[in-house]
GROMACS .gro file of C-alpha atoms in nm:
model
  332
    1MET     CA    1   0.000   0.000   0.000
    2ALA     CA    2   0.136   0.341  -0.105
    3GLU     CA    3   0.237   0.569   0.179
    4LYS     CA    4  -0.001   0.861   0.223
    5LYS     CA    5   0.162   1.188   0.124
    6LYS     CA    6   0.211   1.431   0.409
    7LYS     CA    7   0.006   1.748   0.372
    8LEU     CA    8   0.235   2.050   0.375
    9THR     CA    9   0.166   2.366   0.570
   10GLY     CA   10   0.121   2.703   0.400
   11LYS     CA   11   0.466   2.806   0.518
   12GLU     CA   12   0.627   2.491   0.377
   13LEU     CA   13   0.452   2.539   0.042
   14LYS     CA   14   0.569   2.899   0.028
   15GLU     CA   15   0.928   2.793   0.101
   16ILE     CA   16   0.918   2.528  -0.172
   17LYS     CA   17   0.774   2.778  -0.419
   18GLU     CA   18   1.049   3.028  -0.337
   19LYS     CA   19   1.314   2.757  -0.374
   20HIS     CA   20   1.191   2.671  -0.724
   21LYS     CA   21   1.170   3.039  -0.814
   22ILE     CA   22   1.540   3.081  -0.726
   23LEU     CA   23   1.626   2.758  -0.912
   24SER     CA   24   1.437   2.876  -1.222
   25LYS     CA   25   1.617   3.211  -1.220
   26LYS     CA   26   1.954   3.034  -1.182
   27ILE     CA   27   1.878   2.806  -1.480
   28ARG     CA   28   1.770   3.101  -1.698
   29GLU     CA   29   2.106   3.267  -1.628
   30GLU     CA   30   2.301   2.948  -1.699
   31VAL     CA   31   2.129   2.877  -2.033
   32LYS     CA   32   2.154   3.233  -2.171
   33ASP     CA   33   2.447   3.160  -2.400
   34LYS     CA   34   2.337   2.804  -2.480
   35VAL     CA   35   1.995   2.908  -2.616
   36LYS     CA   36   2.157   3.150  -2.860
   37GLU     CA   37   2.300   2.844  -3.035
   38ASP     CA   38   2.006   2.613  -2.962
   39PRO     CA   39   1.675   2.772  -2.846
   40ASN     CA   40   1.550   2.423  -2.757
   41TYR     CA   41   1.842   2.353  -2.524
   42VAL     CA   42   1.735   2.161  -2.212
   43HIS     CA   43   1.931   2.220  -1.890
   44PRO     CA   44   2.040   1.900  -1.703
   45LEU     CA   45   1.814   1.991  -1.408
   46GLU     CA   46   1.521   2.033  -1.648
   47LYS     CA   47   1.594   1.690  -1.799
   48GLU     CA   48   1.603   1.541  -1.450
   49ALA     CA   49   1.268   1.701  -1.358
   50LEU     CA   50   1.115   1.585  -1.688
   51GLU     CA   51   1.214   1.223  -1.622
   52GLU     CA   52   1.065   1.248  -1.273
   53LEU     CA   53   0.741   1.394  -1.411
   54LYS     CA   54   0.713   1.114  -1.670
   55LYS     CA   55   0.686   0.858  -1.388
   56HIS     CA   56   0.342   0.994  -1.304
   57GLU     CA   57   0.023   0.861  -1.462
   58ILE     CA   58  -0.093   1.198  -1.595
   59ALA     CA   59   0.224   1.232  -1.808
   60LYS     CA   60   0.182   0.902  -1.992
   61GLY     CA   61   0.149   0.937  -2.367
   62LEU     CA   62   0.229   1.310  -2.364
   63ASP     CA   63   0.502   1.463  -2.577
   64ASP     CA   64   0.822   1.579  -2.399
   65LYS     CA   65   0.791   1.933  -2.534
   66PHE     CA   66   0.432   1.954  -2.410
   67LEU     CA   67   0.538   1.835  -2.063
   68LEU     CA   68   0.834   2.074  -2.057
   69ALA     CA   69   0.609   2.371  -2.132
   70PHE     CA   70   0.403   2.290  -1.819
   71LEU     CA   71   0.711   2.201  -1.614
   72LEU     CA   72   0.887   2.527  -1.700
   73ALA     CA   73   0.573   2.726  -1.625
   74ARG     CA   74   0.582   2.584  -1.272
   75LYS     CA   75   0.958   2.629  -1.231
   76LEU     CA   76   1.032   2.251  -1.220
   77ASN     CA   77   0.803   2.197  -0.921
   78ILE     CA   78   0.663   1.847  -0.993
   79ASP     CA   79   0.358   1.874  -0.765
   80ARG     CA   80   0.255   2.211  -0.905
   81THR     CA   81   0.314   2.085  -1.262
   82ILE     CA   82   0.086   1.787  -1.201
   83GLU     CA   83  -0.176   2.022  -1.057
   84LEU     CA   84  -0.149   2.245  -1.367
   85LEU     CA   85  -0.185   1.945  -1.600
   86GLU     CA   86  -0.487   1.819  -1.403
   87ASN     CA   87  -0.647   2.164  -1.419
   88HIS     CA   88  -0.576   2.185  -1.792
   89PHE     CA   89  -0.741   1.855  -1.882
   90LYS     CA   90  -1.028   1.900  -1.636
   91TYR     CA   91  -1.115   2.245  -1.772
   92LEU     CA   92  -1.103   2.131  -2.136
   93ASN     CA   93  -1.281   1.798  -2.084
   94THR     CA   94  -1.557   1.960  -1.878
   95ASN     CA   95  -1.621   2.262  -2.098
   96PHE     CA   96  -1.515   2.151  -2.445
   97PRO     CA   97  -1.562   1.775  -2.494
   98GLY     CA   98  -1.372   1.656  -2.800
   99TRP     CA   99  -1.119   1.941  -2.777
  100ASP     CA  100  -0.832   1.699  -2.844
  101GLU     CA  101  -0.987   1.608  -3.180
  102TYR     CA  102  -0.984   1.960  -3.323
  103THR     CA  103  -0.800   1.981  -3.655
  104PHE     CA  104  -0.721   2.281  -3.875
  105ASP     CA  105  -1.033   2.204  -4.081
  106ASP     CA  106  -1.254   2.235  -3.768
  107LEU     CA  107  -1.159   2.600  -3.711
  108ASN     CA  108  -1.390   2.886  -3.804
  109LYS     CA  109  -1.190   3.052  -4.081
  110VAL     CA  110  -1.358   3.391  -4.032
  111VAL     CA  111  -1.250   3.391  -3.665
  112LEU     CA  112  -0.904   3.267  -3.765
  113ASN     CA  113  -0.868   3.538  -4.031
  114SER     CA  114  -0.982   3.812  -3.793
  115ALA     CA  115  -0.633   3.817  -3.636
  116PHE     CA  116  -0.768   3.917  -3.294
  117GLN     CA  117  -0.457   3.754  -3.148
  118CYS     CA  118  -0.123   3.760  -3.330
  119VAL     CA  119   0.229   3.640  -3.277
  120ILE     CA  120   0.549   3.621  -3.478
  121PRO     CA  121   0.707   3.292  -3.364
  122GLY     CA  122   1.057   3.357  -3.233
  123SER     CA  123   1.009   3.730  -3.166
  124ARG     CA  124   1.133   3.842  -2.824
  125ASP     CA  125   1.139   4.154  -2.607
  126LYS     CA  126   1.460   4.294  -2.456
  127GLN     CA  127   1.438   4.048  -2.165
  128GLY     CA  128   1.401   3.745  -2.392
  129ASN     CA  129   1.026   3.708  -2.332
  130GLY     CA  130   0.792   3.607  -2.613
  131ILE     CA  131   0.560   3.873  -2.757
  132GLY     CA  132   0.190   3.838  -2.827
  133TYR     CA  133  -0.049   4.099  -2.967
  134ILE     CA  134  -0.420   4.139  -2.900
  135PHE     CA  135  -0.653   4.349  -3.114
  136LEU     CA  136  -0.963   4.350  -2.895
  137ASN     CA  137  -1.179   4.535  -3.149
  138ARG     CA  138  -1.150   4.230  -3.379
  139TYR     CA  139  -1.310   4.005  -3.117
  140LYS     CA  140  -1.678   4.015  -3.215
  141VAL     CA  141  -1.874   3.878  -2.920
  142LYS     CA  142  -2.213   3.873  -3.093
  143GLU     CA  143  -2.106   3.750  -3.437
  144PHE     CA  144  -1.984   3.404  -3.338
  145PRO     CA  145  -2.046   3.169  -3.045
  146PHE     CA  146  -1.794   3.185  -2.762
  147GLU     CA  147  -1.694   2.824  -2.842
  148GLU     CA  148  -1.568   2.927  -3.189
  149TYR     CA  149  -1.316   3.167  -3.037
  150VAL     CA  150  -1.209   2.920  -2.769
  151ARG     CA  151  -1.161   2.647  -3.029
  152THR     CA  152  -0.924   2.882  -3.214
  153PHE     CA  153  -0.745   2.972  -2.888
  154ILE     CA  154  -0.700   2.603  -2.793
  155TYR     CA  155  -0.572   2.510  -3.137
  156ILE     CA  156  -0.327   2.803  -3.155
  157PHE     CA  157  -0.203   2.706  -2.807
  158ARG     CA  158  -0.137   2.354  -2.938
  159TYR     CA  159   0.037   2.501  -3.242
  160SER     CA  160   0.254   2.724  -3.021
  161ILE     CA  161   0.376   2.415  -2.831
  162PHE     CA  162   0.494   2.280  -3.166
  163LYS     CA  163   0.624   2.605  -3.315
  164GLU     CA  164   0.780   2.797  -3.025
  165THR     CA  165   1.116   2.702  -2.882
  166LEU     CA  166   1.169   2.602  -2.518
  167ASP     CA  167   1.307   2.942  -2.418
  168TYR     CA  168   0.957   3.083  -2.486
  169TRP     CA  169   0.807   2.861  -2.215
  170ARG     CA  170   1.105   2.906  -1.983
  171ASN     CA  171   1.114   3.287  -1.996
  172GLY     CA  172   0.744   3.363  -2.037
  173SER     CA  173   0.585   3.627  -2.256
  174ILE     CA  174   0.440   3.975  -2.268
  175TYR     CA  175   0.119   4.086  -2.436
  176ILE     CA  176   0.062   4.416  -2.611
  177GLU     CA  177  -0.303   4.504  -2.643
  178THR     CA  178  -0.478   4.789  -2.822
  179LEU     CA  179  -0.815   4.919  -2.705
  180LYS     CA  180  -0.869   5.132  -3.015
  181ASP     CA  181  -1.238   5.130  -3.123
  182VAL     CA  182  -1.326   4.884  -2.848
  183SER     CA  183  -1.684   4.866  -2.724
  184ILE     CA  184  -1.780   4.677  -2.408
  185SER     CA  185  -2.105   4.555  -2.565
  186LYS     CA  186  -1.943   4.444  -2.894
  187ASN     CA  187  -1.594   4.328  -2.797
  188ILE     CA  188  -1.591   4.229  -2.429
  189ASP     CA  189  -1.726   3.890  -2.326
  190THR     CA  190  -1.873   3.941  -1.979
  191SER     CA  191  -2.056   3.606  -1.983
  192LYS     CA  192  -1.985   3.341  -1.719
  193LYS     CA  193  -1.806   3.130  -1.980
  194GLY     CA  194  -1.588   3.424  -2.081
  195GLN     CA  195  -1.494   3.501  -1.721
  196ALA     CA  196  -1.427   3.132  -1.656
  197LEU     CA  197  -1.182   3.125  -1.948
  198MET     CA  198  -0.996   3.430  -1.821
  199LYS     CA  199  -0.963   3.263  -1.480
  200ALA     CA  200  -0.855   2.939  -1.647
  201ILE     CA  201  -0.573   3.086  -1.857
  202PRO     CA  202  -0.324   3.137  -1.566
  203ASN     CA  203  -0.446   2.829  -1.375
  204CYS     CA  204  -0.489   2.577  -1.658
  205PHE     CA  205  -0.238   2.678  -1.927
  206PRO     CA  206   0.144   2.706  -1.907
  207PHE     CA  207   0.164   3.077  -1.978
  208LEU     CA  208   0.407   3.286  -1.774
  209MET     CA  209   0.274   3.639  -1.822
  210ARG     CA  210   0.557   3.883  -1.762
  211GLY     CA  211   0.360   4.192  -1.856
  212ILE     CA  212   0.048   4.326  -2.028
  213TYR     CA  213   0.091   4.659  -2.204
  214ILE     CA  214  -0.225   4.848  -2.298
  215VAL     CA  215  -0.215   5.114  -2.568
  216ASP     CA  216  -0.489   5.343  -2.706
  217ALA     CA  217  -0.647   5.317  -2.361
  218GLY     CA  218  -0.903   5.599  -2.370
  219PHE     CA  219  -1.187   5.629  -2.124
  220ILE     CA  220  -1.280   5.259  -2.155
  221VAL     CA  221  -0.967   5.136  -1.976
  222LYS     CA  222  -1.104   5.204  -1.626
  223ALA     CA  223  -1.413   4.993  -1.693
  224LEU     CA  224  -1.203   4.712  -1.840
  225LEU     CA  225  -0.959   4.706  -1.549
  226LYS     CA  226  -1.254   4.695  -1.310
  227ILE     CA  227  -1.385   4.386  -1.493
  228ALA     CA  228  -1.035   4.233  -1.505
  229ARG     CA  229  -0.991   4.261  -1.127
  230ILE     CA  230  -1.283   4.020  -1.082
  231PHE     CA  231  -1.092   3.726  -1.228
  232MET     CA  232  -0.725   3.829  -1.240
  233LYS     CA  233  -0.491   3.777  -0.945
  234LYS     CA  234  -0.335   4.082  -0.779
  235LYS     CA  235   0.009   3.963  -0.886
  236LEU     CA  236  -0.097   3.962  -1.251
  237MET     CA  237  -0.289   4.290  -1.223
  238ALA     CA  238   0.034   4.451  -1.098
  239ARG     CA  239   0.191   4.361  -1.434
  240VAL     CA  240  -0.073   4.549  -1.633
  241LYS     CA  241   0.070   4.878  -1.759
  242VAL     CA  242  -0.117   5.149  -1.949
  243VAL     CA  243   0.114   5.297  -2.215
  244ASN     CA  244   0.042   5.662  -2.290
  245LYS     CA  245   0.263   5.683  -2.599
  246ARG     CA  246   0.356   5.400  -2.832
  247GLU     CA  247   0.718   5.515  -2.819
  248GLU     CA  248   0.726   5.386  -2.460
  249LEU     CA  249   0.698   5.030  -2.596
  250LEU     CA  250   1.044   5.069  -2.749
  251GLU     CA  251   1.184   5.071  -2.394
  252VAL     CA  252   1.055   4.714  -2.364
  253VAL     CA  253   1.080   4.582  -2.721
  254ASP     CA  254   1.344   4.657  -2.982
  255GLU     CA  255   1.194   4.830  -3.288
  256ASN     CA  256   1.302   4.540  -3.511
  257GLN     CA  257   1.100   4.300  -3.294
  258LEU     CA  258   0.793   4.523  -3.250
  259ILE     CA  259   0.531   4.509  -3.528
  260THR     CA  260   0.452   4.820  -3.732
  261GLU     CA  261   0.098   4.847  -3.590
  262PHE     CA  262   0.257   4.941  -3.256
  263GLY     CA  263   0.532   5.168  -3.385
  264GLY     CA  264   0.804   4.913  -3.464
  265LYS     CA  265   0.962   4.795  -3.788
  266ALA     CA  266   0.869   4.425  -3.785
  267VAL     CA  267   0.606   4.344  -4.050
  268TYR     CA  268   0.336   4.099  -3.948
  269ASP     CA  269   0.165   3.919  -4.238
  270HIS     CA  270  -0.135   3.729  -4.101
  271ASN     CA  271  -0.203   3.549  -4.431
  272ALA     CA  272   0.157   3.424  -4.443
  273PHE     CA  273   0.128   3.314  -4.078
  274LEU     CA  274  -0.191   3.118  -4.151
  275GLN     CA  275  -0.043   2.956  -4.463
  276GLN     CA  276   0.258   2.837  -4.265
  277MET     CA  277   0.037   2.728  -3.978
  278GLU     CA  278  -0.188   2.526  -4.211
  279LYS     CA  279   0.116   2.361  -4.373
  280ASP     CA  280   0.269   2.271  -4.033
  281CYS     CA  281  -0.061   2.146  -3.893
  282ARG     CA  282  -0.149   1.927  -4.190
  283GLU     CA  283   0.201   1.779  -4.190
  284PHE     CA  284   0.278   1.740  -3.819
  285ILE     CA  285  -0.013   1.817  -3.584
  286ASP     CA  286  -0.329   1.686  -3.749
  287PRO     CA  287  -0.222   1.335  -3.870
  288PRO     CA  288  -0.202   1.182  -3.518
  289ILE     CA  289  -0.529   1.357  -3.425
  290ILE     CA  290  -0.707   1.216  -3.732
  291LYS     CA  291  -0.564   0.871  -3.652
  292ARG     CA  292  -0.690   0.899  -3.292
  293LYS     CA  293  -1.036   1.005  -3.413
  294LYS     CA  294  -1.056   0.702  -3.643
  295GLU     CA  295  -0.942   0.467  -3.364
  296ARG     CA  296  -1.202   0.611  -3.125
  297ALA     CA  297  -1.475   0.582  -3.390
  298ALA     CA  298  -1.375   0.219  -3.459
  299GLU     CA  299  -1.382   0.144  -3.085
  300LYS     CA  300  -1.729   0.299  -3.055
  301ASP     CA  301  -1.849   0.088  -3.349
  302LYS     CA  302  -1.716  -0.228  -3.182
  303ILE     CA  303  -1.892  -0.145  -2.855
  304SER     CA  304  -2.212  -0.061  -3.041
  305GLU     CA  305  -2.193  -0.390  -3.232
  306LYS     CA  306  -2.145  -0.587  -2.909
  307GLU     CA  307  -2.443  -0.411  -2.749
  308LYS     CA  308  -2.659  -0.495  -3.051
  309LYS     CA  309  -2.560  -0.860  -3.029
  310ILE     CA  310  -2.650  -0.870  -2.660
  311GLU     CA  311  -2.984  -0.696  -2.720
  312THR     CA  312  -3.076  -0.895  -3.032
  313LYS     CA  313  -3.052  -1.266  -2.973
  314SER     CA  314  -3.138  -1.507  -3.257
  315PRO     CA  315  -3.476  -1.698  -3.235
  316GLU     CA  316  -3.286  -2.028  -3.225
  317LYS     CA  317  -3.088  -1.913  -2.919
  318GLU     CA  318  -3.406  -1.786  -2.752
  319LYS     CA  319  -3.576  -2.128  -2.805
  320LYS     CA  320  -3.269  -2.306  -2.669
  321ILE     CA  321  -3.261  -2.084  -2.359
  322GLU     CA  322  -3.635  -2.137  -2.301
  323LYS     CA  323  -3.596  -2.515  -2.342
  324GLU     CA  324  -3.310  -2.522  -2.089
  325LYS     CA  325  -3.521  -2.321  -1.842
  326SER     CA  326  -3.814  -2.560  -1.890
  327THR     CA  327  -3.590  -2.867  -1.836
  328ARG     CA  328  -3.448  -2.717  -1.516
  329THR     CA  329  -3.803  -2.645  -1.390
  330GLU     CA  330  -3.918  -3.002  -1.458
  331LYS     CA  331  -3.617  -3.146  -1.273
  332GLU     CA  332  -3.686  -2.924  -0.975
   0.00000   0.00000   0.00000
């Protein structure tokens, strides 16, 4: 019988968390030069933690890169990584059954083409963090069901695991968001599902948010921050910064890494991004998903066939069963 794990006190948990925070910082310093040559370089301590994580049931069948993204997000703390993985699968299985069968063809192409969230894979800020962009005015709450946007979000997350290098998950990322032409009624999802997703992102996905920079704030920013405080932790809210002038972003991101829409020189071509994404997904991501779907469908057919056989017995068998019952009764 397995020994029952001792429940740790709040103080002990805090100490462990701090220990892993220091360890994570130490590793980031040690790999700085290595990742310039190989952005997917794995530190020996990360390899060790990965092997330990793979001993657990929840890690079985999962890709190393997928596991490392979660492990790095929790600073190599195995218990917290397992908790994050459990939260991830629970949230998706409960709210979006069949999420692991989404393929590129299942995505709403209008939502995908809207470019409400953008990223240039490999782009980094001055601290080495990944960079994401959000155009909130392109998120049309009333035009498409919430599930269509979430399906796109889930699929792009899966694609980012494949496309981004390990330093992205190790260092974390920043988000630059414009509120230009944003309307609360048209572009902000205040539904329970929308709020649940916003709560789920830091608790169920391996994103290390290093900062959120809001530009074109206007009068609406106060109302949005008030809504955000409902579901965002204080620690994360402290990382939200309202940028008065776009030039201020150049203090955080080099102009060659910042896209032109925000005052930089990097050109973002959404059509080119989608073409590359489709090519990658059809070649690498979707084939195992399609195979899994077929296997599940075949398994369902087998079960269905067995149930039919049990329910529908042949007349000959029925007569034989009745005769045996009758014989037993006579003997008794």
